[in-house]
Short mmCIF file of C-alpha atoms in Angstrom, two decimals:
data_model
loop_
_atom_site.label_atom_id
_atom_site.label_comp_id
_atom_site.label_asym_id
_atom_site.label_seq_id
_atom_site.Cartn_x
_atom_site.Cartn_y
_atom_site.Cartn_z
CA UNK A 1 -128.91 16.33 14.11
CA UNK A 2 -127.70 19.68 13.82
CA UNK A 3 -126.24 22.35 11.18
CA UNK A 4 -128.01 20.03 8.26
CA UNK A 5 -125.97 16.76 8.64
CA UNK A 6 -127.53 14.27 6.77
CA UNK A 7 -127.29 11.62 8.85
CA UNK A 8 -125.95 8.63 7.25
CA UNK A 9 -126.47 7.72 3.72
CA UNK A 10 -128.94 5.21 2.10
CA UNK A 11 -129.75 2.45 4.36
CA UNK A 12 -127.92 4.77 7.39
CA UNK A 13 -124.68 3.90 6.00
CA UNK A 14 -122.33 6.95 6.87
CA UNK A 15 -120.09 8.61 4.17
CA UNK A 16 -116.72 8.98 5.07
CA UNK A 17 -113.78 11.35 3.13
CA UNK A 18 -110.00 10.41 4.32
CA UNK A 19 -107.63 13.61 3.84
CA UNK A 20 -104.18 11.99 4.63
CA UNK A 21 -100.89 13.01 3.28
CA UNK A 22 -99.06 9.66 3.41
CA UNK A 23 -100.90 6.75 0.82
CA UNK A 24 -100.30 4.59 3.23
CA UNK A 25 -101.91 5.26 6.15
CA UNK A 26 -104.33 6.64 4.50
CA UNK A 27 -105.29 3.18 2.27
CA UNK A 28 -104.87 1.54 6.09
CA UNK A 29 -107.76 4.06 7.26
CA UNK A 30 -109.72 3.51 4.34
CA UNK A 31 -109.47 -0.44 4.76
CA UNK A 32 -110.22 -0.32 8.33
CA UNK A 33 -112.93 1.83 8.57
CA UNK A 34 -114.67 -0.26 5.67
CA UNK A 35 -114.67 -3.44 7.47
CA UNK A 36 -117.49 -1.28 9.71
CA UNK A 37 -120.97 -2.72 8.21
CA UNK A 38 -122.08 0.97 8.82
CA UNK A 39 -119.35 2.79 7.36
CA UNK A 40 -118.30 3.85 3.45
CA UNK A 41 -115.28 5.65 2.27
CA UNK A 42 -116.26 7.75 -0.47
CA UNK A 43 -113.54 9.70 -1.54
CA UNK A 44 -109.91 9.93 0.09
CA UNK A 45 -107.63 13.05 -0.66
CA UNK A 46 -103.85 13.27 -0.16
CA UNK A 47 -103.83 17.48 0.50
CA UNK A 48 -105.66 19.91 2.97
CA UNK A 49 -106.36 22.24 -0.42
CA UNK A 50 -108.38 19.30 -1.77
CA UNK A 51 -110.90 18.64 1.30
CA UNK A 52 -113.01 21.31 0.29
CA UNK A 53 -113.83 19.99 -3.36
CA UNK A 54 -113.78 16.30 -2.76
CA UNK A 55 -116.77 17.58 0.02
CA UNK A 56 -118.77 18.94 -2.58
CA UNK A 57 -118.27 16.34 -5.17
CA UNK A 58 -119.33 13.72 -2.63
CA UNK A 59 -120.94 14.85 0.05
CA UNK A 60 -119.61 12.53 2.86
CA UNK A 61 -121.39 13.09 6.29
CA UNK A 62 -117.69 12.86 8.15
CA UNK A 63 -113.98 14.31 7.27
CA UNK A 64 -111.05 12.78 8.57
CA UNK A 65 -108.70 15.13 8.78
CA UNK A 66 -104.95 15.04 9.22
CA UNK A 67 -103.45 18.30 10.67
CA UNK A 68 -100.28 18.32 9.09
CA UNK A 69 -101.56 18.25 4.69
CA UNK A 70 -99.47 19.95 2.68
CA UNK A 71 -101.73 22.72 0.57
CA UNK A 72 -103.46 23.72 3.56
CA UNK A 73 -103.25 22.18 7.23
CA UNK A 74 -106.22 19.99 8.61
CA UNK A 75 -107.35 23.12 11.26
CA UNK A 76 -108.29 25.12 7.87
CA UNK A 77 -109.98 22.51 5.86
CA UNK A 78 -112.02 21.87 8.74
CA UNK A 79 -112.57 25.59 9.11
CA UNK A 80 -113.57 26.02 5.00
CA UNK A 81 -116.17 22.92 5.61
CA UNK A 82 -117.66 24.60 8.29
CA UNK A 83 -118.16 27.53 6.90
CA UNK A 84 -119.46 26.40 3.53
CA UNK A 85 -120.33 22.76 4.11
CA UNK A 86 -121.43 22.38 7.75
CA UNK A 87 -123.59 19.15 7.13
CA UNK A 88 -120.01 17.47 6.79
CA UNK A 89 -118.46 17.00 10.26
CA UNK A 90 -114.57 17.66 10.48
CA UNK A 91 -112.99 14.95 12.87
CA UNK A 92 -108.92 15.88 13.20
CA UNK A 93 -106.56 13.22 13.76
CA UNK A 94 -103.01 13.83 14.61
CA UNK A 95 -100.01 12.15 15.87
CA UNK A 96 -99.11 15.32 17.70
CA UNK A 97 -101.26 15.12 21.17
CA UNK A 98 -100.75 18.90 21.60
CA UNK A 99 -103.37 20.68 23.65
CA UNK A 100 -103.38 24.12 21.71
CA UNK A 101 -104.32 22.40 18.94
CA UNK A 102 -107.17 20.86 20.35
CA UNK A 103 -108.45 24.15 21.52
CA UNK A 104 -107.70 26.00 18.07
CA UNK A 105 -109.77 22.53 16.46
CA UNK A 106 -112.74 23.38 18.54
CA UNK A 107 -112.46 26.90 17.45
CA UNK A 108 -112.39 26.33 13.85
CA UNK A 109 -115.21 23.74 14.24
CA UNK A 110 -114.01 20.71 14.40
CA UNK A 111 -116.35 18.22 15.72
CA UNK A 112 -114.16 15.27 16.83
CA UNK A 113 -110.73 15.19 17.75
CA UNK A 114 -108.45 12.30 18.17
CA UNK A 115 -105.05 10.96 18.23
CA UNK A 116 -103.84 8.74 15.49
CA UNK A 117 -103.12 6.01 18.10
CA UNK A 118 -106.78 5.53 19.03
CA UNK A 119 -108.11 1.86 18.28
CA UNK A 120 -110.05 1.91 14.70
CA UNK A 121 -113.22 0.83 17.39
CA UNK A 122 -112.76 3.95 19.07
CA UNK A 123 -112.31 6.05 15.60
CA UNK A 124 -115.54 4.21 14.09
CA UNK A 125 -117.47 4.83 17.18
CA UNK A 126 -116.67 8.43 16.86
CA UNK A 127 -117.68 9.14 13.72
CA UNK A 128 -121.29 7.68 14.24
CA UNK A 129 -121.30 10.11 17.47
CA UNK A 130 -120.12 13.15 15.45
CA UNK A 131 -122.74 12.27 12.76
CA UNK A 132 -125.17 12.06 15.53
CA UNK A 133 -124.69 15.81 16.66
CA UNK A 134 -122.35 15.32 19.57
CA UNK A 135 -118.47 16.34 19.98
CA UNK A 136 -115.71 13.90 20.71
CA UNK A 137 -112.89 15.01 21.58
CA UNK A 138 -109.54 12.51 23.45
CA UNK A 139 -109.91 12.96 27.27
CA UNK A 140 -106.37 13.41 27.80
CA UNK A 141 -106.05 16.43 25.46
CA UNK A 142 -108.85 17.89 27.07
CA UNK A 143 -107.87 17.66 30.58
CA UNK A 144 -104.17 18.97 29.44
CA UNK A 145 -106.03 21.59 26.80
CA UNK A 146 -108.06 23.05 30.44
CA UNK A 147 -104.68 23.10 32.71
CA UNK A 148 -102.51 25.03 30.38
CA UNK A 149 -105.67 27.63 29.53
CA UNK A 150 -105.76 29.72 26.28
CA UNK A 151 -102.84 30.62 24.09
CA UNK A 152 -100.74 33.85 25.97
CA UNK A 153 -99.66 34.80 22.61
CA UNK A 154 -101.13 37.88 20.41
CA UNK A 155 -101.49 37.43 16.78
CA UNK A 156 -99.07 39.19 16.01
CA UNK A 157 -96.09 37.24 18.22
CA UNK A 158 -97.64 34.32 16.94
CA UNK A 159 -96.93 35.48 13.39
CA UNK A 160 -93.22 36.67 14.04
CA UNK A 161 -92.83 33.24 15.91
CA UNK A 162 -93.87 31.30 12.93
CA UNK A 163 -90.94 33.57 10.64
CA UNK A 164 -88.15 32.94 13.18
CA UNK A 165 -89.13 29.13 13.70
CA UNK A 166 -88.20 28.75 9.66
CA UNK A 167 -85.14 30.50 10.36
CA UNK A 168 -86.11 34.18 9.27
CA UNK A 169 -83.79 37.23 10.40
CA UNK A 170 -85.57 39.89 11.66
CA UNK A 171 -84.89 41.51 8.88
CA UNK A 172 -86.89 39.10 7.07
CA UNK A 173 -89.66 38.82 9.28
CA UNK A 174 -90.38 42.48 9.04
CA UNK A 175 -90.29 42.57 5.12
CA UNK A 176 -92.96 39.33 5.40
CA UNK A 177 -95.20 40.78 7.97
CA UNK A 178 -95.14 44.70 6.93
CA UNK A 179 -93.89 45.89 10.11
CA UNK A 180 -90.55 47.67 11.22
CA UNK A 181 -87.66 45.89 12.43
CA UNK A 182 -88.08 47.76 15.78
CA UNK A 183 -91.53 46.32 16.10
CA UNK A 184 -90.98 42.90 15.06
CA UNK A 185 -87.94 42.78 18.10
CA UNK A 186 -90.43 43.65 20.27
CA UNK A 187 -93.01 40.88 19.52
CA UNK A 188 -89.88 38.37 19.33
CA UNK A 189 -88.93 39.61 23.33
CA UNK A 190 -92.68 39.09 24.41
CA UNK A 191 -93.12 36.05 22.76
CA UNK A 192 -89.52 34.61 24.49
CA UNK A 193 -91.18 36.13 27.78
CA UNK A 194 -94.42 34.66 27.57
CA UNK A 195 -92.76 31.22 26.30
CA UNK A 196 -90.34 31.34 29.10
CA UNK A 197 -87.47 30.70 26.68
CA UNK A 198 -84.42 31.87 25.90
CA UNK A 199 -83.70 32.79 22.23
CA UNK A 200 -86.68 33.11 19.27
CA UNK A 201 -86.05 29.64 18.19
CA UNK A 202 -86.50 28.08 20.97
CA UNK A 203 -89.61 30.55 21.73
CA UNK A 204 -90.59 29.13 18.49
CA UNK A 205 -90.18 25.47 19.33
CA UNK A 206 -92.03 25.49 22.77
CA UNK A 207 -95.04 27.39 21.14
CA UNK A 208 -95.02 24.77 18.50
CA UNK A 209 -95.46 22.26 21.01
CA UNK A 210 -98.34 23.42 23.10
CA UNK A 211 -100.20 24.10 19.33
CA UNK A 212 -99.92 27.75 19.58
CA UNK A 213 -98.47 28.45 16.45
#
């Protein structure tokens, strides 16, 4: 074991918290994972800007996290438990098989990551591996995550990118972001560059999908 993980809870059962916005899928995880002999469900919260307290109040050994949690996204919480609880090991789940956010999940320390689609044998198996000190991550996602390489964007066209894709004038992007409207023009025509597209929004869209925004 590494970073302090406690390894499993009285009689090596392992402590699990389920952060899932919709009830129901996340009472269908909880059910699921609790006809394991080896694994508990110990607290289950419906919001990203919850993870971090339910952690502390009950010390689970693994997180399930959804990326899409309204509050905060499933990339942060896992990023807030590793930096202030990193004996509890952040496992993302996601419907959206999206190489960049694979890549930005192992960046913020994410231990696991899977789609929502695996088997609950595969999910249960993965948690005892995480909780074990290794990384699981789906082997699709990884081999797509290595072909299209590292995010082209800059921080900065990823921000504007994120203002247009809500619909945001430039206008409104600059007044958001602090910068003139000159400047934020600029990022926009990189970013379509780099994206290959042809307007912002669509700039927007095909950076969503390769989880670079």
């Amino acid at each position: 074991m590494t970073d302090g993980a406690t390894g499993g809870g009285a009689g090596g059962v392992i402590r699990v918290l389920v952060a899932e916005d919709q009830s129901m899928v996340r009472g269908a995880l909880r059910a699921l994972l609790e006809l394991e002999p080896d694994l508990t469900v110990v607290a289950e919260v419906g919001r990203g800007d919850e993870v971090l307290a339910a952690a502390r109040e009950h010390r689970p050994d693994v997180a399930l996290l959804d990326i899409e949690m309204p509050g905060r996204d499933g990339l942060e919480a896992a990023r807030e438990l590793a930096a202030e609880l990193p004996g509890v090991r952040a496992v993302v789940l996601t419907t959206f098989g999206r190489p960049g956010f694979l890549r930005r999940a192992m960046e913020v320390g994410a231990a696991g990551f899977l789609v929502k689609d695996a088997p609950v044998a595969e999910l249960a198996k993965a948690i005892r591996a995480v909780v074990a000190g290794e990384r699981v991550i789906d082997r699709d996602l990884a081999a797509a995550a290595l072909a299209i390489g590292a995010t082209p964007l800059s921080g900065r066209e990823a921000d504007v990118l994120r203002e247009a894709a809500d619909g945001a004038t430039v206008a409104d992007i600059a007044r958001t972001l602090f910068l003139s409207e000159g400047t934020v023009r600029n990022y926009l025509s990189s970013a379509i560059g780099k994206t290959g597209a042809r307007t912002r929004v669509e700039a927007a869209r095909v950076a969503a999908d390769k989880g670079w925004l």
